[in-house]
Amino acid sequence: MLPCASCLPGSLLLWALLLLLLGSASPQDSEEPDSYTECTDGYEWDPDSQHCRDVNECLTIPEACKGEMKCINHYGGYLCLPRSAAVINDLHGEGPPPPVPPAQHPNPCPPGYEPDDQDSCVDIDECRYRYCQHRCVNLPGSFRCQCEPGFQLGPNNRSCVDVNECDMGAPCEQRCFNSYGTFLCRCHQGYELHRDGFSCSDIDECSYSSYLCQYRCINEPGRFSCHCPQGYQLLATRLCQDIDECESGAHQCSEAQTCVNFHGGYRCVDTNRCVEPYIQVSENRCLCPASNPLCREQPSSIVHRYMTITSERSVPADVFQIQATSVYPGAYNAFQIRAGNSQGDFYIRQINNVSAMLVLARPVTGPREYVLDLEMVTMNSLMSYRASSVLRLTVFVGAYTF
């Protein structure tokens, strides 16, 4: 209640007005603020808790991380990590970091320490606040970040970046592939990775299969090659083909000889193979003249032929067909092996009156040579006629099954 102005003397009235003016003045107008609401970078003032709180840059900064990177909020900042990266929670911490007090009065402790209730300086365990991406080592008044094997500290000394071990002398013997946090060793074709994960061992392809090469497989470092026996050449990369020395001219036959090719080699035979009383009438045909008394008990002609077969051929096998060149009315033809088959390796199967088949009866192994006289006997009972001719067949058996 204000004093009544008419009830007070003049001096007292002046004193009352002075007190009224002094009492109505705000005490805050005469006091200076005793606190500040300023926070360090990465934090903002929270008026409710009256402390600084972390800013979630992943929410406040549009597209904080580009490309395939994901944003991970961090105390006082944020990290951009691959989407496949796993973030491990701090299971050993003691809860969230304490609120950062506003910058008020100068901290009497050195950096990395905080004063306790007894005004003693206590080391701050910064590792509790997950400042480091991988591992954190607390130090007196500071901390140091470390990375897992395969990583190294980035420019900010907190995040970890992949190390390209392949460029830093990785112990791979042949090929090195860098991957996130590690590396892989690989081998060239024809090699396999050793159990140590670094060195390479040659693969012996020849030991895996006997069908890689038709004749012989030779293992070589990192590969294999196929070889053929003498008289053969490699066809493509695995098959063997007979070399026709007679056609290629790679033979030693004289002008008086004829080159006869067979599997794996060749033979030089005399151009004139006729022996008395036979006379040569063509390159491969000998005739015994009817006028010569010595020819009465001999085949009228001998024709020379040559062929080759493979070793260990499956049996029975048709190998050569005999065909009569002339047919006479009322005549009957019979076929037989006249000579050269003492072991019974062949037999004749007559097809009809004018043809027969030479059949291989047993498997034969080369190299071997047969000279078979295949005789065709022509008979006519009405005319009491009998004559014969011989096909002298030389059969070369190759040394191999191909």
Short mmCIF file of N, CA and C in Angstrom, two decimals, residues 6-116:
data_model
loop_
_atom_site.label_atom_id
_atom_site.label_comp_id
_atom_site.label_asym_id
_atom_site.label_seq_id
_atom_site.Cartn_x
_atom_site.Cartn_y
_atom_site.Cartn_z
N SER A 6 -0.83 13.16 0.96
CA SER A 6 -1.30 14.34 1.69
C SER A 6 -1.08 14.20 3.18
N CYS A 7 -0.75 12.95 3.62
CA CYS A 7 -0.58 12.71 5.04
C CYS A 7 0.86 12.83 5.46
N LEU A 8 1.83 13.00 4.54
CA LEU A 8 3.25 13.02 4.86
C LEU A 8 3.80 14.43 4.72
N PRO A 9 4.78 14.74 5.56
CA PRO A 9 5.47 16.02 5.37
C PRO A 9 6.23 16.01 4.06
N GLY A 10 6.69 17.16 3.65
CA GLY A 10 7.34 17.30 2.33
C GLY A 10 8.58 16.47 2.22
N SER A 11 9.48 16.46 3.27
CA SER A 11 10.73 15.69 3.16
C SER A 11 10.47 14.21 3.12
N LEU A 12 9.49 13.79 3.92
CA LEU A 12 9.17 12.37 3.91
C LEU A 12 8.55 11.93 2.60
N LEU A 13 7.80 12.83 1.97
CA LEU A 13 7.18 12.51 0.68
C LEU A 13 8.25 12.28 -0.37
N LEU A 14 9.27 13.09 -0.39
CA LEU A 14 10.35 12.93 -1.36
C LEU A 14 11.07 11.60 -1.14
N TRP A 15 11.31 11.24 0.12
CA TRP A 15 12.01 9.96 0.42
C TRP A 15 11.19 8.74 0.01
N ALA A 16 9.90 8.82 0.18
CA ALA A 16 9.02 7.70 -0.20
C ALA A 16 9.01 7.50 -1.70
N LEU A 17 8.97 8.61 -2.44
CA LEU A 17 8.99 8.50 -3.91
C LEU A 17 10.29 7.87 -4.37
N LEU A 18 11.41 8.22 -3.73
CA LEU A 18 12.71 7.66 -4.12
C LEU A 18 12.74 6.15 -3.88
N LEU A 19 12.20 5.72 -2.73
CA LEU A 19 12.16 4.28 -2.43
C LEU A 19 11.27 3.53 -3.42
N LEU A 20 10.15 4.19 -3.80
CA LEU A 20 9.23 3.55 -4.74
C LEU A 20 9.90 3.33 -6.09
N LEU A 21 10.67 4.30 -6.53
CA LEU A 21 11.36 4.17 -7.82
C LEU A 21 12.43 3.11 -7.76
N LEU A 22 13.19 3.08 -6.64
CA LEU A 22 14.25 2.08 -6.52
C LEU A 22 13.67 0.68 -6.40
N GLY A 23 12.54 0.55 -5.72
CA GLY A 23 11.94 -0.78 -5.54
C GLY A 23 11.33 -1.34 -6.80
N SER A 24 10.90 -0.46 -7.74
CA SER A 24 10.27 -0.95 -8.98
C SER A 24 11.28 -1.36 -10.02
N ALA A 25 12.58 -1.09 -9.82
CA ALA A 25 13.61 -1.46 -10.82
C ALA A 25 13.87 -2.96 -10.76
N SER A 26 14.06 -3.64 -11.92
CA SER A 26 14.32 -5.10 -12.00
C SER A 26 15.74 -5.38 -11.57
N PRO A 27 15.90 -6.38 -10.68
CA PRO A 27 17.26 -6.69 -10.23
C PRO A 27 18.11 -7.26 -11.35
N GLN A 28 17.47 -7.89 -12.40
CA GLN A 28 18.26 -8.47 -13.47
C GLN A 28 18.92 -7.42 -14.34
N ASP A 29 18.33 -6.20 -14.33
CA ASP A 29 18.90 -5.15 -15.16
C ASP A 29 20.27 -4.73 -14.67
N SER A 30 20.53 -5.03 -13.42
CA SER A 30 21.82 -4.60 -12.89
C SER A 30 22.81 -5.74 -12.75
N GLU A 31 22.39 -7.01 -13.16
CA GLU A 31 23.30 -8.15 -13.05
C GLU A 31 23.76 -8.61 -14.42
N GLU A 32 24.98 -9.13 -14.49
CA GLU A 32 25.50 -9.70 -15.74
C GLU A 32 25.18 -11.20 -15.80
N PRO A 33 24.96 -11.76 -16.96
CA PRO A 33 24.64 -13.21 -17.06
C PRO A 33 25.80 -14.04 -16.52
N ASP A 34 25.40 -15.16 -15.81
CA ASP A 34 26.42 -16.03 -15.24
C ASP A 34 26.57 -17.34 -16.02
N SER A 35 25.93 -17.49 -17.18
CA SER A 35 26.06 -18.72 -17.98
C SER A 35 25.89 -18.38 -19.46
N TYR A 36 26.36 -19.35 -20.31
CA TYR A 36 26.27 -19.19 -21.77
C TYR A 36 25.59 -20.41 -22.36
N THR A 37 25.03 -20.26 -23.52
CA THR A 37 24.36 -21.37 -24.22
C THR A 37 25.10 -21.71 -25.50
N GLU A 38 26.42 -21.57 -25.52
CA GLU A 38 27.22 -21.90 -26.69
C GLU A 38 27.74 -23.34 -26.56
N CYS A 39 27.72 -24.11 -27.69
CA CYS A 39 28.20 -25.50 -27.71
C CYS A 39 29.26 -25.65 -28.79
N THR A 40 30.08 -26.68 -28.66
CA THR A 40 31.11 -26.95 -29.66
C THR A 40 30.46 -27.52 -30.92
N ASP A 41 31.28 -27.63 -31.99
CA ASP A 41 30.76 -28.13 -33.27
C ASP A 41 30.22 -29.54 -33.10
N GLY A 42 29.08 -29.79 -33.72
CA GLY A 42 28.46 -31.10 -33.65
C GLY A 42 27.46 -31.23 -32.52
N TYR A 43 27.31 -30.20 -31.70
CA TYR A 43 26.36 -30.22 -30.59
C TYR A 43 25.49 -28.95 -30.66
N GLU A 44 24.33 -29.03 -30.03
CA GLU A 44 23.42 -27.88 -29.95
C GLU A 44 22.85 -27.79 -28.54
N TRP A 45 22.46 -26.57 -28.20
CA TRP A 45 21.95 -26.33 -26.83
C TRP A 45 20.55 -26.89 -26.68
N ASP A 46 20.35 -27.62 -25.57
CA ASP A 46 19.03 -28.18 -25.24
C ASP A 46 18.46 -27.38 -24.08
N PRO A 47 17.48 -26.54 -24.33
CA PRO A 47 16.95 -25.69 -23.25
C PRO A 47 16.27 -26.48 -22.15
N ASP A 48 15.77 -27.68 -22.48
CA ASP A 48 15.06 -28.46 -21.45
C ASP A 48 16.04 -29.02 -20.42
N SER A 49 17.12 -29.64 -20.95
CA SER A 49 18.10 -30.23 -20.02
C SER A 49 19.18 -29.24 -19.61
N GLN A 50 19.17 -28.06 -20.25
CA GLN A 50 20.19 -27.05 -19.98
C GLN A 50 21.60 -27.58 -20.21
N HIS A 51 21.74 -28.45 -21.26
CA HIS A 51 23.04 -29.00 -21.64
C HIS A 51 23.13 -29.04 -23.17
N CYS A 52 24.36 -29.27 -23.62
CA CYS A 52 24.56 -29.46 -25.05
C CYS A 52 24.25 -30.91 -25.43
N ARG A 53 23.57 -31.12 -26.55
CA ARG A 53 23.25 -32.47 -27.02
C ARG A 53 23.78 -32.65 -28.44
N ASP A 54 24.05 -33.91 -28.77
CA ASP A 54 24.62 -34.24 -30.08
C ASP A 54 23.62 -33.94 -31.20
N VAL A 55 24.15 -33.44 -32.32
CA VAL A 55 23.32 -33.17 -33.51
C VAL A 55 23.38 -34.40 -34.41
N ASN A 56 22.24 -34.93 -34.82
CA ASN A 56 22.18 -36.07 -35.74
C ASN A 56 22.27 -35.54 -37.17
N GLU A 57 23.52 -35.47 -37.68
CA GLU A 57 23.73 -34.93 -39.02
C GLU A 57 23.08 -35.78 -40.11
N CYS A 58 22.88 -37.07 -39.81
CA CYS A 58 22.25 -37.95 -40.80
C CYS A 58 20.81 -37.53 -41.08
N LEU A 59 20.21 -36.80 -40.13
CA LEU A 59 18.84 -36.31 -40.32
C LEU A 59 18.80 -34.85 -40.76
N THR A 60 19.78 -34.11 -40.33
CA THR A 60 19.74 -32.67 -40.62
C THR A 60 20.43 -32.29 -41.93
N ILE A 61 21.36 -33.10 -42.40
CA ILE A 61 22.08 -32.79 -43.64
C ILE A 61 21.49 -33.61 -44.78
N PRO A 62 20.93 -33.00 -45.80
CA PRO A 62 20.36 -33.76 -46.93
C PRO A 62 21.48 -34.53 -47.66
N GLU A 63 21.25 -35.81 -47.88
CA GLU A 63 22.21 -36.66 -48.59
C GLU A 63 23.62 -36.50 -48.02
N ALA A 64 23.72 -36.74 -46.73
CA ALA A 64 25.03 -36.59 -46.07
C ALA A 64 26.07 -37.53 -46.67
N CYS A 65 25.63 -38.71 -47.11
CA CYS A 65 26.55 -39.68 -47.73
C CYS A 65 26.05 -39.99 -49.12
N LYS A 66 26.97 -40.05 -50.08
CA LYS A 66 26.61 -40.24 -51.48
C LYS A 66 26.77 -41.71 -51.88
N GLY A 67 26.20 -42.02 -53.02
CA GLY A 67 26.39 -43.34 -53.63
C GLY A 67 25.84 -44.46 -52.77
N GLU A 68 26.63 -45.52 -52.63
CA GLU A 68 26.23 -46.70 -51.89
C GLU A 68 26.64 -46.65 -50.43
N MET A 69 26.98 -45.46 -49.93
CA MET A 69 27.41 -45.32 -48.54
C MET A 69 26.20 -44.98 -47.66
N LYS A 70 26.24 -45.47 -46.42
CA LYS A 70 25.18 -45.14 -45.48
C LYS A 70 25.74 -44.24 -44.38
N CYS A 71 24.87 -43.43 -43.83
CA CYS A 71 25.26 -42.44 -42.83
C CYS A 71 25.10 -43.03 -41.43
N ILE A 72 26.15 -42.94 -40.62
CA ILE A 72 26.13 -43.40 -39.22
C ILE A 72 26.42 -42.19 -38.34
N ASN A 73 25.45 -41.82 -37.50
CA ASN A 73 25.66 -40.67 -36.63
C ASN A 73 26.72 -40.99 -35.60
N HIS A 74 27.51 -39.97 -35.26
CA HIS A 74 28.62 -40.14 -34.33
C HIS A 74 28.61 -38.95 -33.39
N TYR A 75 29.09 -39.16 -32.17
CA TYR A 75 29.10 -38.04 -31.22
C TYR A 75 29.96 -36.92 -31.76
N GLY A 76 29.32 -35.80 -32.01
CA GLY A 76 30.03 -34.64 -32.53
C GLY A 76 30.26 -34.69 -34.03
N GLY A 77 29.73 -35.66 -34.73
CA GLY A 77 29.93 -35.77 -36.18
C GLY A 77 29.18 -36.97 -36.73
N TYR A 78 29.62 -37.48 -37.91
CA TYR A 78 28.97 -38.64 -38.52
C TYR A 78 29.99 -39.33 -39.42
N LEU A 79 29.69 -40.59 -39.77
CA LEU A 79 30.55 -41.39 -40.62
C LEU A 79 29.77 -41.88 -41.83
N CYS A 80 30.45 -42.01 -42.96
CA CYS A 80 29.88 -42.61 -44.17
C CYS A 80 30.55 -43.97 -44.36
N LEU A 81 29.78 -45.03 -44.26
CA LEU A 81 30.30 -46.39 -44.36
C LEU A 81 29.56 -47.16 -45.44
N PRO A 82 30.17 -48.21 -45.99
CA PRO A 82 29.45 -49.05 -46.96
C PRO A 82 28.20 -49.65 -46.32
N ARG A 83 27.20 -49.89 -47.16
CA ARG A 83 25.94 -50.41 -46.63
C ARG A 83 26.11 -51.79 -46.00
N SER A 84 27.17 -52.51 -46.41
CA SER A 84 27.38 -53.84 -45.85
C SER A 84 28.11 -53.79 -44.51
N ALA A 85 28.59 -52.62 -44.12
CA ALA A 85 29.35 -52.52 -42.88
C ALA A 85 28.43 -52.70 -41.68
N ALA A 86 28.91 -53.41 -40.69
CA ALA A 86 28.14 -53.63 -39.47
C ALA A 86 28.66 -52.70 -38.39
N VAL A 87 27.75 -52.10 -37.67
CA VAL A 87 28.10 -51.20 -36.57
C VAL A 87 27.87 -51.93 -35.27
N ILE A 88 28.92 -52.10 -34.49
CA ILE A 88 28.85 -52.85 -33.24
C ILE A 88 28.57 -51.88 -32.10
N ASN A 89 27.54 -52.19 -31.35
CA ASN A 89 27.21 -51.34 -30.21
C ASN A 89 28.27 -51.48 -29.12
N ASP A 90 28.45 -50.43 -28.33
CA ASP A 90 29.43 -50.44 -27.26
C ASP A 90 28.84 -51.19 -26.07
N LEU A 91 29.11 -52.52 -26.00
CA LEU A 91 28.53 -53.33 -24.94
C LEU A 91 29.24 -53.11 -23.61
N HIS A 92 30.44 -52.56 -23.67
CA HIS A 92 31.22 -52.39 -22.45
C HIS A 92 31.15 -50.96 -21.91
N GLY A 93 30.45 -50.14 -22.57
CA GLY A 93 30.34 -48.76 -22.09
C GLY A 93 29.43 -48.66 -20.89
N GLU A 94 29.35 -47.53 -20.34
CA GLU A 94 28.53 -47.30 -19.16
C GLU A 94 27.37 -46.38 -19.50
N GLY A 95 26.83 -46.55 -20.68
CA GLY A 95 25.71 -45.73 -21.06
C GLY A 95 26.12 -44.64 -22.01
N PRO A 96 25.20 -43.77 -22.38
CA PRO A 96 25.51 -42.71 -23.33
C PRO A 96 26.50 -41.73 -22.74
N PRO A 97 27.20 -41.01 -23.59
CA PRO A 97 28.19 -40.06 -23.07
C PRO A 97 27.52 -38.98 -22.24
N PRO A 98 28.23 -38.51 -21.30
CA PRO A 98 27.63 -37.47 -20.45
C PRO A 98 27.39 -36.22 -21.27
N PRO A 99 26.36 -35.46 -20.90
CA PRO A 99 26.09 -34.22 -21.64
C PRO A 99 27.28 -33.28 -21.57
N VAL A 100 27.52 -32.66 -22.69
CA VAL A 100 28.65 -31.73 -22.76
C VAL A 100 28.21 -30.40 -22.16
N PRO A 101 28.84 -29.99 -21.11
CA PRO A 101 28.42 -28.73 -20.48
C PRO A 101 28.74 -27.56 -21.38
N PRO A 102 27.98 -26.53 -21.30
CA PRO A 102 28.26 -25.34 -22.12
C PRO A 102 29.56 -24.69 -21.69
N ALA A 103 30.16 -24.04 -22.63
CA ALA A 103 31.43 -23.36 -22.33
C ALA A 103 31.17 -22.23 -21.34
N GLN A 104 31.51 -22.49 -20.10
CA GLN A 104 31.27 -21.48 -19.06
C GLN A 104 32.59 -20.86 -18.64
N HIS A 105 33.11 -21.40 -17.58
CA HIS A 105 34.36 -20.88 -17.08
C HIS A 105 35.50 -21.74 -17.58
N PRO A 106 36.67 -21.24 -17.70
CA PRO A 106 37.80 -22.03 -18.19
C PRO A 106 37.99 -23.27 -17.34
N ASN A 107 38.28 -24.43 -18.04
CA ASN A 107 38.51 -25.70 -17.35
C ASN A 107 39.90 -25.65 -16.71
N PRO A 108 39.96 -25.82 -15.39
CA PRO A 108 41.28 -25.73 -14.73
C PRO A 108 42.18 -26.92 -15.03
N CYS A 109 41.61 -27.99 -15.68
CA CYS A 109 42.39 -29.19 -15.96
C CYS A 109 42.93 -29.14 -17.38
N PRO A 110 44.03 -29.87 -17.63
CA PRO A 110 44.56 -29.92 -19.00
C PRO A 110 43.57 -30.64 -19.92
N PRO A 111 43.74 -30.51 -21.25
CA PRO A 111 42.84 -31.18 -22.19
C PRO A 111 42.86 -32.69 -21.95
N GLY A 112 41.68 -33.29 -21.98
CA GLY A 112 41.56 -34.72 -21.76
C GLY A 112 41.26 -35.10 -20.33
N TYR A 113 41.12 -34.10 -19.45
CA TYR A 113 40.81 -34.35 -18.04
C TYR A 113 39.59 -33.52 -17.68
N GLU A 114 38.87 -33.90 -16.60
CA GLU A 114 37.75 -33.12 -16.06
C GLU A 114 37.85 -33.05 -14.55
N PRO A 115 37.49 -31.97 -13.98
CA PRO A 115 37.60 -31.85 -12.51
C PRO A 115 36.50 -32.64 -11.82
N ASP A 116 36.87 -33.27 -10.70
CA ASP A 116 35.84 -33.96 -9.91
C ASP A 116 35.40 -33.07 -8.77
#
